[in-house]
Amino acid sequence: MSKKKIIYIAAPLFTHAELEYNQKLKDMLLNNGFSVFLPQEDAEDAAQERERQNQECIFVKCVEGVDASDIVVAVLDGVDVDSGTAWEAGYAYAKGKPVIGLRTDFRELSDGIVNLMIEMSIVSLARDEEELLKVLEKFR
């Protein structure tokens, strides 16, 4: 039996809705046989945790999470991609890790779906969770 692939979820985590969606993604991926690094839990990167830790500690844990992952799933919803998500996607790209974009937001830029630099660094763009799972099957 092959080792479970580790997925790093790069996503904004600043609202209750974002935190809940990230948890939903994690649960879905776990239920489909993946291991998951979720920064809001595994790097303790949430508002109340930031009061207990310094930012450098959270940063280091997130970098280590990307380093240990096999795949990065980047949530690209919003008018513009979250800056932390963009950094994580770029870092993963530079490390040669596949980055799969997930954009459930139907808004598009006039010259592309997301920022050019993000769009060119992802290997695939899923438009919903079902499509994401289909894309991830290629990386098992």
mmCIF file of N, CA and C in Angstrom:
data_model
loop_
_atom_site.group_PDB
_atom_site.id
_atom_site.type_symbol
_atom_site.label_atom_id
_atom_site.label_comp_id
_atom_site.label_asym_id
_atom_site.label_seq_id
_atom_site.Cartn_x
_atom_site.Cartn_y
_atom_site.Cartn_z
ATOM 1 N N MET A 1 0.848 -1.181 0.000
ATOM 2 C CA MET A 1 0.000 0.000 0.000
ATOM 3 C C MET A 1 0.892 1.242 0.000
ATOM 4 N N SER A 2 0.564 2.197 -0.840
ATOM 5 C CA SER A 2 1.390 3.402 -0.938
ATOM 6 C C SER A 2 1.080 4.380 0.197
ATOM 7 N N LYS A 3 2.078 5.188 0.470
ATOM 8 C CA LYS A 3 1.959 6.198 1.522
ATOM 9 C C LYS A 3 0.903 7.241 1.118
ATOM 10 N N LYS A 4 0.145 7.705 2.096
ATOM 11 C CA LYS A 4 -0.845 8.745 1.825
ATOM 12 C C LYS A 4 -0.141 10.020 1.393
ATOM 13 N N LYS A 5 -0.648 10.653 0.353
ATOM 14 C CA LYS A 5 -0.119 11.948 -0.081
ATOM 15 C C LYS A 5 -0.527 13.009 0.934
ATOM 16 N N ILE A 6 0.400 13.919 1.193
ATOM 17 C CA ILE A 6 0.134 15.018 2.126
ATOM 18 C C ILE A 6 -0.236 16.256 1.337
ATOM 19 N N ILE A 7 -1.384 16.809 1.657
ATOM 20 C CA ILE A 7 -1.863 18.021 1.001
ATOM 21 C C ILE A 7 -1.797 19.184 1.986
ATOM 22 N N TYR A 8 -1.174 20.265 1.540
ATOM 23 C CA TYR A 8 -1.138 21.508 2.302
ATOM 24 C C TYR A 8 -2.268 22.376 1.760
ATOM 25 N N ILE A 9 -3.159 22.822 2.621
ATOM 26 C CA ILE A 9 -4.245 23.709 2.196
ATOM 27 C C ILE A 9 -3.812 25.150 2.416
ATOM 28 N N ALA A 10 -3.591 25.845 1.299
ATOM 29 C CA ALA A 10 -3.252 27.274 1.340
ATOM 30 C C ALA A 10 -4.554 28.034 1.107
ATOM 31 N N ALA A 11 -4.961 28.804 2.100
ATOM 32 C CA ALA A 11 -6.255 29.479 2.006
ATOM 33 C C ALA A 11 -6.322 30.609 3.024
ATOM 34 N N PRO A 12 -7.147 31.604 2.734
ATOM 35 C CA PRO A 12 -7.348 32.647 3.748
ATOM 36 C C PRO A 12 -8.021 32.038 4.977
ATOM 37 N N LEU A 13 -7.735 32.622 6.143
ATOM 38 C CA LEU A 13 -8.289 32.061 7.382
ATOM 39 C C LEU A 13 -8.618 33.148 8.389
ATOM 40 N N PHE A 14 -9.283 34.181 7.889
ATOM 41 C CA PHE A 14 -9.497 35.353 8.730
ATOM 42 C C PHE A 14 -10.955 35.579 9.142
ATOM 43 N N THR A 15 -11.879 34.818 8.558
ATOM 44 C CA THR A 15 -13.276 34.951 8.945
ATOM 45 C C THR A 15 -13.797 33.582 9.397
ATOM 46 N N HIS A 16 -14.913 33.597 10.094
ATOM 47 C CA HIS A 16 -15.523 32.333 10.497
ATOM 48 C C HIS A 16 -15.860 31.491 9.270
ATOM 49 N N ALA A 17 -16.351 32.130 8.224
ATOM 50 C CA ALA A 17 -16.708 31.402 7.001
ATOM 51 C C ALA A 17 -15.475 30.744 6.382
ATOM 52 N N GLU A 18 -14.352 31.474 6.333
ATOM 53 C CA GLU A 18 -13.127 30.902 5.759
ATOM 54 C C GLU A 18 -12.623 29.731 6.598
ATOM 55 N N LEU A 19 -12.629 29.891 7.906
ATOM 56 C CA LEU A 19 -12.185 28.815 8.789
ATOM 57 C C LEU A 19 -13.053 27.571 8.630
ATOM 58 N N GLU A 20 -14.361 27.762 8.543
ATOM 59 C CA GLU A 20 -15.281 26.639 8.370
ATOM 60 C C GLU A 20 -15.081 25.961 7.020
ATOM 61 N N TYR A 21 -14.888 26.751 5.963
ATOM 62 C CA TYR A 21 -14.673 26.170 4.632
ATOM 63 C C TYR A 21 -13.369 25.375 4.605
ATOM 64 N N ASN A 22 -12.319 25.920 5.199
ATOM 65 C CA ASN A 22 -11.042 25.207 5.243
ATOM 66 C C ASN A 22 -11.194 23.870 5.967
ATOM 67 N N GLN A 23 -11.934 23.872 7.066
ATOM 68 C CA GLN A 23 -12.170 22.630 7.802
ATOM 69 C C GLN A 23 -12.966 21.650 6.950
ATOM 70 N N LYS A 24 -13.940 22.141 6.215
ATOM 71 C CA LYS A 24 -14.730 21.284 5.322
ATOM 72 C C LYS A 24 -13.821 20.640 4.276
ATOM 73 N N LEU A 25 -12.916 21.431 3.700
ATOM 74 C CA LEU A 25 -11.974 20.884 2.716
ATOM 75 C C LEU A 25 -11.088 19.813 3.352
ATOM 76 N N LYS A 26 -10.578 20.110 4.538
ATOM 77 C CA LYS A 26 -9.726 19.143 5.225
ATOM 78 C C LYS A 26 -10.469 17.837 5.437
ATOM 79 N N ASP A 27 -11.674 17.906 5.975
ATOM 80 C CA ASP A 27 -12.462 16.701 6.236
ATOM 81 C C ASP A 27 -12.714 15.916 4.955
ATOM 82 N N MET A 28 -13.037 16.608 3.869
ATOM 83 C CA MET A 28 -13.283 15.955 2.580
ATOM 84 C C MET A 28 -12.026 15.233 2.105
ATOM 85 N N LEU A 29 -10.870 15.885 2.216
ATOM 86 C CA LEU A 29 -9.621 15.280 1.767
ATOM 87 C C LEU A 29 -9.235 14.088 2.644
ATOM 88 N N LEU A 30 -9.418 14.205 3.948
ATOM 89 C CA LEU A 30 -9.143 13.084 4.848
ATOM 90 C C LEU A 30 -10.037 11.897 4.504
ATOM 91 N N ASN A 31 -11.320 12.166 4.247
ATOM 92 C CA ASN A 31 -12.272 11.107 3.905
ATOM 93 C C ASN A 31 -11.966 10.454 2.569
ATOM 94 N N ASN A 32 -11.125 11.107 1.764
ATOM 95 C CA ASN A 32 -10.743 10.555 0.466
ATOM 96 C C ASN A 32 -9.311 10.027 0.459
ATOM 97 N N GLY A 33 -8.774 9.763 1.645
ATOM 98 C CA GLY A 33 -7.517 9.051 1.761
ATOM 99 C C GLY A 33 -6.245 9.874 1.731
ATOM 100 N N PHE A 34 -6.341 11.180 1.912
ATOM 101 C CA PHE A 34 -5.162 12.031 1.951
ATOM 102 C C PHE A 34 -4.842 12.411 3.394
ATOM 103 N N SER A 35 -3.591 12.762 3.635
ATOM 104 C CA SER A 35 -3.208 13.433 4.876
ATOM 105 C C SER A 35 -3.252 14.920 4.572
ATOM 106 N N VAL A 36 -3.517 15.736 5.594
ATOM 107 C CA VAL A 36 -3.709 17.167 5.349
ATOM 108 C C VAL A 36 -2.968 17.996 6.378
ATOM 109 N N PHE A 37 -2.293 19.034 5.898
ATOM 110 C CA PHE A 37 -1.726 20.075 6.756
ATOM 111 C C PHE A 37 -2.627 21.284 6.592
ATOM 112 N N LEU A 38 -3.272 21.682 7.662
ATOM 113 C CA LEU A 38 -4.165 22.837 7.655
ATOM 114 C C LEU A 38 -3.579 23.892 8.592
ATOM 115 N N PRO A 39 -3.039 24.991 8.042
ATOM 116 C CA PRO A 39 -2.353 25.985 8.867
ATOM 117 C C PRO A 39 -3.137 26.462 10.087
ATOM 118 N N GLN A 40 -4.430 26.648 9.971
ATOM 119 C CA GLN A 40 -5.195 27.160 11.110
ATOM 120 C C GLN A 40 -5.173 26.187 12.281
ATOM 121 N N GLU A 41 -4.844 24.930 12.034
ATOM 122 C CA GLU A 41 -4.718 23.946 13.104
ATOM 123 C C GLU A 41 -3.266 23.554 13.334
ATOM 124 N N ASP A 42 -2.586 23.171 12.267
ATOM 125 C CA ASP A 42 -1.251 22.589 12.390
ATOM 126 C C ASP A 42 -0.153 23.619 12.629
ATOM 127 N N ALA A 43 -0.391 24.866 12.267
ATOM 128 C CA ALA A 43 0.559 25.935 12.579
ATOM 129 C C ALA A 43 -0.022 26.856 13.636
ATOM 130 N N GLU A 44 -1.182 26.468 14.144
ATOM 131 C CA GLU A 44 -1.902 27.280 15.124
ATOM 132 C C GLU A 44 -2.038 28.710 14.622
ATOM 133 N N ASP A 45 -2.379 28.834 13.334
ATOM 134 C CA ASP A 45 -2.487 30.144 12.707
ATOM 135 C C ASP A 45 -3.940 30.605 12.710
ATOM 136 N N ALA A 46 -4.399 31.006 13.847
ATOM 137 C CA ALA A 46 -5.732 31.572 14.011
ATOM 138 C C ALA A 46 -5.601 32.741 14.981
ATOM 139 N N ALA A 47 -6.563 33.619 14.974
ATOM 140 C CA ALA A 47 -6.476 34.870 15.738
ATOM 141 C C ALA A 47 -6.102 34.652 17.199
ATOM 142 N N GLN A 48 -6.788 33.747 17.888
ATOM 143 C CA GLN A 48 -6.496 33.566 19.309
ATOM 144 C C GLN A 48 -5.108 32.971 19.529
ATOM 145 N N GLU A 49 -4.624 32.181 18.573
ATOM 146 C CA GLU A 49 -3.295 31.598 18.694
ATOM 147 C C GLU A 49 -2.208 32.635 18.440
ATOM 148 N N ARG A 50 -2.482 33.600 17.591
ATOM 149 C CA ARG A 50 -1.491 34.626 17.305
ATOM 150 C C ARG A 50 -1.145 35.432 18.558
ATOM 151 N N GLU A 51 -2.078 35.490 19.490
ATOM 152 C CA GLU A 51 -1.818 36.196 20.741
ATOM 153 C C GLU A 51 -0.812 35.429 21.601
ATOM 154 N N ARG A 52 -0.750 34.092 21.436
ATOM 155 C CA ARG A 52 0.146 33.266 22.251
ATOM 156 C C ARG A 52 1.506 33.048 21.590
ATOM 157 N N GLN A 53 1.568 33.108 20.274
ATOM 158 C CA GLN A 53 2.805 32.824 19.573
ATOM 159 C C GLN A 53 3.276 34.047 18.807
ATOM 160 N N ASN A 54 4.548 34.049 18.492
ATOM 161 C CA ASN A 54 5.003 35.133 17.636
ATOM 162 C C ASN A 54 4.807 34.733 16.181
ATOM 163 N N GLN A 55 4.799 35.711 15.312
ATOM 164 C CA GLN A 55 4.540 35.461 13.893
ATOM 165 C C GLN A 55 5.614 34.586 13.265
ATOM 166 N N GLU A 56 6.857 34.710 13.723
ATOM 167 C CA GLU A 56 7.931 33.903 13.149
ATOM 168 C C GLU A 56 7.667 32.417 13.345
ATOM 169 N N CYS A 57 7.143 32.036 14.495
ATOM 170 C CA CYS A 57 6.839 30.640 14.784
ATOM 171 C C CYS A 57 5.773 30.108 13.811
ATOM 172 N N ILE A 58 4.725 30.881 13.592
ATOM 173 C CA ILE A 58 3.673 30.484 12.655
ATOM 174 C C ILE A 58 4.249 30.371 11.245
ATOM 175 N N PHE A 59 5.060 31.348 10.840
ATOM 176 C CA PHE A 59 5.688 31.336 9.514
ATOM 177 C C PHE A 59 6.533 30.076 9.328
ATOM 178 N N VAL A 60 7.363 29.769 10.295
ATOM 179 C CA VAL A 60 8.247 28.599 10.193
ATOM 180 C C VAL A 60 7.429 27.317 10.085
ATOM 181 N N LYS A 61 6.384 27.185 10.888
ATOM 182 C CA LYS A 61 5.541 25.989 10.823
ATOM 183 C C LYS A 61 4.869 25.854 9.458
ATOM 184 N N CYS A 62 4.437 26.969 8.872
ATOM 185 C CA CYS A 62 3.796 26.919 7.551
ATOM 186 C C CYS A 62 4.805 26.550 6.471
ATOM 187 N N VAL A 63 5.999 27.112 6.533
ATOM 188 C CA VAL A 63 7.050 26.754 5.567
ATOM 189 C C VAL A 63 7.370 25.272 5.680
ATOM 190 N N GLU A 64 7.506 24.788 6.896
ATOM 191 C CA GLU A 64 7.766 23.364 7.106
ATOM 192 C C GLU A 64 6.613 22.513 6.580
ATOM 193 N N GLY A 65 5.389 23.011 6.721
ATOM 194 C CA GLY A 65 4.225 22.293 6.212
ATOM 195 C C GLY A 65 4.247 22.173 4.700
ATOM 196 N N VAL A 66 4.590 23.248 4.021
ATOM 197 C CA VAL A 66 4.705 23.189 2.557
ATOM 198 C C VAL A 66 5.845 22.248 2.187
ATOM 199 N N ASP A 67 6.980 22.368 2.870
ATOM 200 C CA ASP A 67 8.132 21.512 2.576
ATOM 201 C C ASP A 67 7.788 20.026 2.708
ATOM 202 N N ALA A 68 6.985 19.682 3.696
ATOM 203 C CA ALA A 68 6.639 18.281 3.955
ATOM 204 C C ALA A 68 5.501 17.776 3.077
ATOM 205 N N SER A 69 4.832 18.669 2.376
ATOM 206 C CA SER A 69 3.675 18.263 1.586
ATOM 207 C C SER A 69 4.090 17.710 0.229
ATOM 208 N N ASP A 70 3.176 16.948 -0.353
ATOM 209 C CA ASP A 70 3.348 16.437 -1.712
ATOM 210 C C ASP A 70 2.644 17.336 -2.721
ATOM 211 N N ILE A 71 1.552 17.954 -2.281
ATOM 212 C CA ILE A 71 0.679 18.751 -3.143
ATOM 213 C C ILE A 71 0.181 19.939 -2.335
ATOM 214 N N VAL A 72 0.000 21.072 -2.995
ATOM 215 C CA VAL A 72 -0.632 22.220 -2.354
ATOM 216 C C VAL A 72 -1.958 22.477 -3.057
ATOM 217 N N VAL A 73 -3.008 22.587 -2.274
ATOM 218 C CA VAL A 73 -4.309 23.024 -2.786
ATOM 219 C C VAL A 73 -4.467 24.463 -2.331
ATOM 220 N N ALA A 74 -4.588 25.365 -3.303
ATOM 221 C CA ALA A 74 -4.680 26.796 -3.009
ATOM 222 C C ALA A 74 -6.090 27.287 -3.299
ATOM 223 N N VAL A 75 -6.766 27.787 -2.278
ATOM 224 C CA VAL A 75 -8.105 28.351 -2.441
ATOM 225 C C VAL A 75 -7.926 29.763 -2.999
ATOM 226 N N LEU A 76 -8.464 29.981 -4.194
ATOM 227 C CA LEU A 76 -8.232 31.222 -4.935
ATOM 228 C C LEU A 76 -9.475 32.089 -5.048
ATOM 229 N N ASP A 77 -10.416 31.930 -4.132
ATOM 230 C CA ASP A 77 -11.646 32.725 -4.156
ATOM 231 C C ASP A 77 -11.374 34.162 -3.759
ATOM 232 N N GLY A 78 -12.278 35.034 -4.169
ATOM 233 C CA GLY A 78 -12.175 36.446 -3.824
ATOM 234 C C GLY A 78 -11.846 37.290 -5.037
ATOM 235 N N VAL A 79 -11.981 38.586 -4.867
ATOM 236 C CA VAL A 79 -11.670 39.515 -5.950
ATOM 237 C C VAL A 79 -10.201 39.378 -6.334
ATOM 238 N N ASP A 80 -9.349 39.209 -5.335
ATOM 239 C CA ASP A 80 -7.933 38.974 -5.554
ATOM 240 C C ASP A 80 -7.517 37.844 -4.620
ATOM 241 N N VAL A 81 -6.513 37.085 -5.015
ATOM 242 C CA VAL A 81 -6.045 35.969 -4.202
ATOM 243 C C VAL A 81 -5.448 36.507 -2.901
ATOM 244 N N ASP A 82 -5.770 35.857 -1.798
ATOM 245 C CA ASP A 82 -5.212 36.203 -0.492
ATOM 246 C C ASP A 82 -3.683 36.215 -0.586
ATOM 247 N N SER A 83 -3.053 37.224 -0.008
ATOM 248 C CA SER A 83 -1.596 37.382 -0.143
ATOM 249 C C SER A 83 -0.819 36.217 0.466
ATOM 250 N N GLY A 84 -1.256 35.696 1.595
ATOM 251 C CA GLY A 84 -0.572 34.549 2.190
ATOM 252 C C GLY A 84 -0.708 33.311 1.327
ATOM 253 N N THR A 85 -1.894 33.107 0.773
ATOM 254 C CA THR A 85 -2.120 31.981 -0.134
ATOM 255 C C THR A 85 -1.231 32.111 -1.363
ATOM 256 N N ALA A 86 -1.130 33.331 -1.893
ATOM 257 C CA ALA A 86 -0.276 33.563 -3.060
ATOM 258 C C ALA A 86 1.177 33.238 -2.733
ATOM 259 N N TRP A 87 1.646 33.636 -1.550
ATOM 260 C CA TRP A 87 3.025 33.334 -1.160
ATOM 261 C C TRP A 87 3.233 31.829 -1.058
ATOM 262 N N GLU A 88 2.309 31.142 -0.388
ATOM 263 C CA GLU A 88 2.441 29.691 -0.227
ATOM 264 C C GLU A 88 2.443 28.978 -1.572
ATOM 265 N N ALA A 89 1.579 29.405 -2.488
ATOM 266 C CA ALA A 89 1.538 28.803 -3.823
ATOM 267 C C ALA A 89 2.848 29.052 -4.570
ATOM 268 N N GLY A 90 3.358 30.266 -4.478
ATOM 269 C CA GLY A 90 4.622 30.584 -5.142
ATOM 270 C C GLY A 90 5.790 29.816 -4.562
ATOM 271 N N TYR A 91 5.813 29.682 -3.251
ATOM 272 C CA TYR A 91 6.878 28.930 -2.589
ATOM 273 C C TYR A 91 6.824 27.460 -3.016
ATOM 274 N N ALA A 92 5.619 26.885 -3.023
ATOM 275 C CA ALA A 92 5.462 25.482 -3.439
ATOM 276 C C ALA A 92 5.901 25.310 -4.895
ATOM 277 N N TYR A 93 5.519 26.249 -5.743
ATOM 278 C CA TYR A 93 5.930 26.199 -7.152
ATOM 279 C C TYR A 93 7.452 26.206 -7.261
ATOM 280 N N ALA A 94 8.103 27.085 -6.519
ATOM 281 C CA ALA A 94 9.565 27.180 -6.549
ATOM 282 C C ALA A 94 10.223 25.894 -6.045
ATOM 283 N N LYS A 95 9.546 25.177 -5.157
ATOM 284 C CA LYS A 95 10.071 23.917 -4.627
ATOM 285 C C LYS A 95 9.733 22.729 -5.534
ATOM 286 N N GLY A 96 9.027 22.983 -6.638
ATOM 287 C CA GLY A 96 8.687 21.921 -7.580
ATOM 288 C C GLY A 96 7.502 21.078 -7.162
ATOM 289 N N LYS A 97 6.683 21.609 -6.266
ATOM 290 C CA LYS A 97 5.497 20.870 -5.813
ATOM 291 C C LYS A 97 4.290 21.280 -6.655
ATOM 292 N N PRO A 98 3.449 20.322 -7.031
ATOM 293 C CA PRO A 98 2.259 20.699 -7.791
ATOM 294 C C PRO A 98 1.299 21.530 -6.942
ATOM 295 N N VAL A 99 0.805 22.599 -7.543
ATOM 296 C CA VAL A 99 -0.169 23.469 -6.893
ATOM 297 C C VAL A 99 -1.462 23.367 -7.689
ATOM 298 N N ILE A 100 -2.518 22.980 -7.003
ATOM 299 C CA ILE A 100 -3.837 22.883 -7.628
ATOM 300 C C ILE A 100 -4.679 24.022 -7.081
ATOM 301 N N GLY A 101 -5.180 24.838 -7.979
ATOM 302 C CA GLY A 101 -6.033 25.935 -7.571
ATOM 303 C C GLY A 101 -7.471 25.469 -7.418
ATOM 304 N N LEU A 102 -8.162 26.026 -6.444
ATOM 305 C CA LEU A 102 -9.592 25.785 -6.251
ATOM 306 C C LEU A 102 -10.265 27.144 -6.216
ATOM 307 N N ARG A 103 -11.081 27.389 -7.218
ATOM 308 C CA ARG A 103 -11.787 28.675 -7.290
ATOM 309 C C ARG A 103 -13.266 28.419 -7.508
ATOM 310 N N THR A 104 -14.041 28.605 -6.449
ATOM 311 C CA THR A 104 -15.491 28.438 -6.541
ATOM 312 C C THR A 104 -16.165 29.767 -6.854
ATOM 313 N N ASP A 105 -15.410 30.845 -6.790
ATOM 314 C CA ASP A 105 -15.881 32.198 -7.078
ATOM 315 C C ASP A 105 -16.077 32.348 -8.588
ATOM 316 N N PHE A 106 -17.248 32.783 -9.016
ATOM 317 C CA PHE A 106 -17.509 32.865 -10.462
ATOM 318 C C PHE A 106 -16.983 34.146 -11.094
ATOM 319 N N ARG A 107 -16.515 35.095 -10.306
ATOM 320 C CA ARG A 107 -15.962 36.326 -10.875
ATOM 321 C C ARG A 107 -14.626 36.031 -11.536
ATOM 322 N N GLU A 108 -14.363 36.715 -12.640
ATOM 323 C CA GLU A 108 -13.103 36.548 -13.348
ATOM 324 C C GLU A 108 -12.525 37.910 -13.695
ATOM 325 N N LEU A 109 -11.202 37.963 -13.816
ATOM 326 C CA LEU A 109 -10.542 39.178 -14.275
ATOM 327 C C LEU A 109 -10.775 39.313 -15.773
ATOM 328 N N SER A 110 -10.596 40.500 -16.308
ATOM 329 C CA SER A 110 -10.825 40.716 -17.735
ATOM 330 C C SER A 110 -9.842 39.943 -18.610
ATOM 331 N N ASP A 111 -8.659 39.644 -18.074
ATOM 332 C CA ASP A 111 -7.655 38.950 -18.882
ATOM 333 C C ASP A 111 -7.292 37.571 -18.341
ATOM 334 N N GLY A 112 -8.097 37.008 -17.481
ATOM 335 C CA GLY A 112 -7.834 35.675 -16.946
ATOM 336 C C GLY A 112 -8.720 35.384 -15.757
ATOM 337 N N ILE A 113 -8.551 34.215 -15.208
ATOM 338 C CA ILE A 113 -9.392 33.802 -14.091
ATOM 339 C C ILE A 113 -8.887 34.388 -12.780
ATOM 340 N N VAL A 114 -7.574 34.351 -12.587
ATOM 341 C CA VAL A 114 -6.940 34.947 -11.414
ATOM 342 C C VAL A 114 -5.696 35.687 -11.890
ATOM 343 N N ASN A 115 -4.955 36.240 -10.981
ATOM 344 C CA ASN A 115 -3.704 36.920 -11.292
ATOM 345 C C ASN A 115 -2.823 36.027 -12.172
ATOM 346 N N LEU A 116 -2.210 36.610 -13.186
ATOM 347 C CA LEU A 116 -1.366 35.885 -14.140
ATOM 348 C C LEU A 116 -0.310 35.016 -13.456
ATOM 349 N N MET A 117 0.361 35.535 -12.461
ATOM 350 C CA MET A 117 1.435 34.793 -11.801
ATOM 351 C C MET A 117 0.891 33.569 -11.068
ATOM 352 N N ILE A 118 -0.281 33.686 -10.506
ATOM 353 C CA ILE A 118 -0.918 32.534 -9.856
ATOM 354 C C ILE A 118 -1.373 31.548 -10.920
ATOM 355 N N GLU A 119 -2.052 32.052 -11.923
ATOM 356 C CA GLU A 119 -2.601 31.181 -12.959
ATOM 357 C C GLU A 119 -1.513 30.355 -13.645
ATOM 358 N N MET A 120 -0.356 30.933 -13.853
ATOM 359 C CA MET A 120 0.717 30.222 -14.541
ATOM 360 C C MET A 120 1.476 29.262 -13.621
ATOM 361 N N SER A 121 1.301 29.386 -12.315
ATOM 362 C CA SER A 121 2.034 28.516 -11.392
ATOM 363 C C SER A 121 1.225 27.307 -10.923
ATOM 364 N N ILE A 122 -0.031 27.231 -11.291
ATOM 365 C CA ILE A 122 -0.840 26.080 -10.890
ATOM 366 C C ILE A 122 -0.875 25.044 -12.012
ATOM 367 N N VAL A 123 -0.978 23.782 -11.633
ATOM 368 C CA VAL A 123 -1.030 22.714 -12.631
ATOM 369 C C VAL A 123 -2.446 22.465 -13.112
ATOM 370 N N SER A 124 -3.412 22.883 -12.309
ATOM 371 C CA SER A 124 -4.811 22.678 -12.667
ATOM 372 C C SER A 124 -5.669 23.615 -11.831
ATOM 373 N N LEU A 125 -6.839 23.947 -12.370
ATOM 374 C CA LEU A 125 -7.785 24.793 -11.649
ATOM 375 C C LEU A 125 -9.114 24.069 -11.554
ATOM 376 N N ALA A 126 -9.520 23.753 -10.331
ATOM 377 C CA ALA A 126 -10.818 23.123 -10.089
ATOM 378 C C ALA A 126 -11.825 24.208 -9.747
ATOM 379 N N ARG A 127 -13.053 24.040 -10.211
ATOM 380 C CA ARG A 127 -14.100 25.040 -9.959
ATOM 381 C C ARG A 127 -15.037 24.654 -8.822
ATOM 382 N N ASP A 128 -14.892 23.438 -8.286
ATOM 383 C CA ASP A 128 -15.670 23.020 -7.116
ATOM 384 C C ASP A 128 -14.950 21.835 -6.469
ATOM 385 N N GLU A 129 -15.464 21.380 -5.344
ATOM 386 C CA GLU A 129 -14.814 20.328 -4.580
ATOM 387 C C GLU A 129 -14.795 19.005 -5.330
ATOM 388 N N GLU A 130 -15.863 18.705 -6.047
ATOM 389 C CA GLU A 130 -15.935 17.459 -6.821
ATOM 390 C C GLU A 130 -14.840 17.430 -7.892
ATOM 391 N N GLU A 131 -14.682 18.534 -8.589
ATOM 392 C CA GLU A 131 -13.636 18.620 -9.607
ATOM 393 C C GLU A 131 -12.247 18.532 -8.966
ATOM 394 N N LEU A 132 -12.080 19.115 -7.790
ATOM 395 C CA LEU A 132 -10.811 19.033 -7.072
ATOM 396 C C LEU A 132 -10.440 17.572 -6.806
ATOM 397 N N LEU A 133 -11.386 16.793 -6.344
ATOM 398 C CA LEU A 133 -11.113 15.382 -6.066
ATOM 399 C C LEU A 133 -10.716 14.639 -7.330
ATOM 400 N N LYS A 134 -11.353 14.949 -8.446
ATOM 401 C CA LYS A 134 -10.994 14.322 -9.719
ATOM 402 C C LYS A 134 -9.565 14.681 -10.121
ATOM 403 N N VAL A 135 -9.189 15.929 -9.953
ATOM 404 C CA VAL A 135 -7.836 16.354 -10.278
ATOM 405 C C VAL A 135 -6.829 15.657 -9.365
ATOM 406 N N LEU A 136 -7.143 15.572 -8.083
ATOM 407 C CA LEU A 136 -6.229 14.955 -7.126
ATOM 408 C C LEU A 136 -5.990 13.472 -7.397
ATOM 409 N N GLU A 137 -6.940 12.813 -8.022
ATOM 410 C CA GLU A 137 -6.766 11.386 -8.352
ATOM 411 C C GLU A 137 -5.548 11.176 -9.240
ATOM 412 N N LYS A 138 -5.214 12.150 -10.062
ATOM 413 C CA LYS A 138 -4.053 12.047 -10.961
ATOM 414 C C LYS A 138 -2.733 12.074 -10.198
ATOM 415 N N PHE A 139 -2.758 12.500 -8.941
ATOM 416 C CA PHE A 139 -1.547 12.646 -8.151
ATOM 417 C C PHE A 139 -1.383 11.578 -7.076
ATOM 418 N N ARG A 140 -2.243 10.597 -7.062
ATOM 419 C CA ARG A 140 -2.149 9.536 -6.032
ATOM 420 C C ARG A 140 -0.899 8.711 -6.213
#
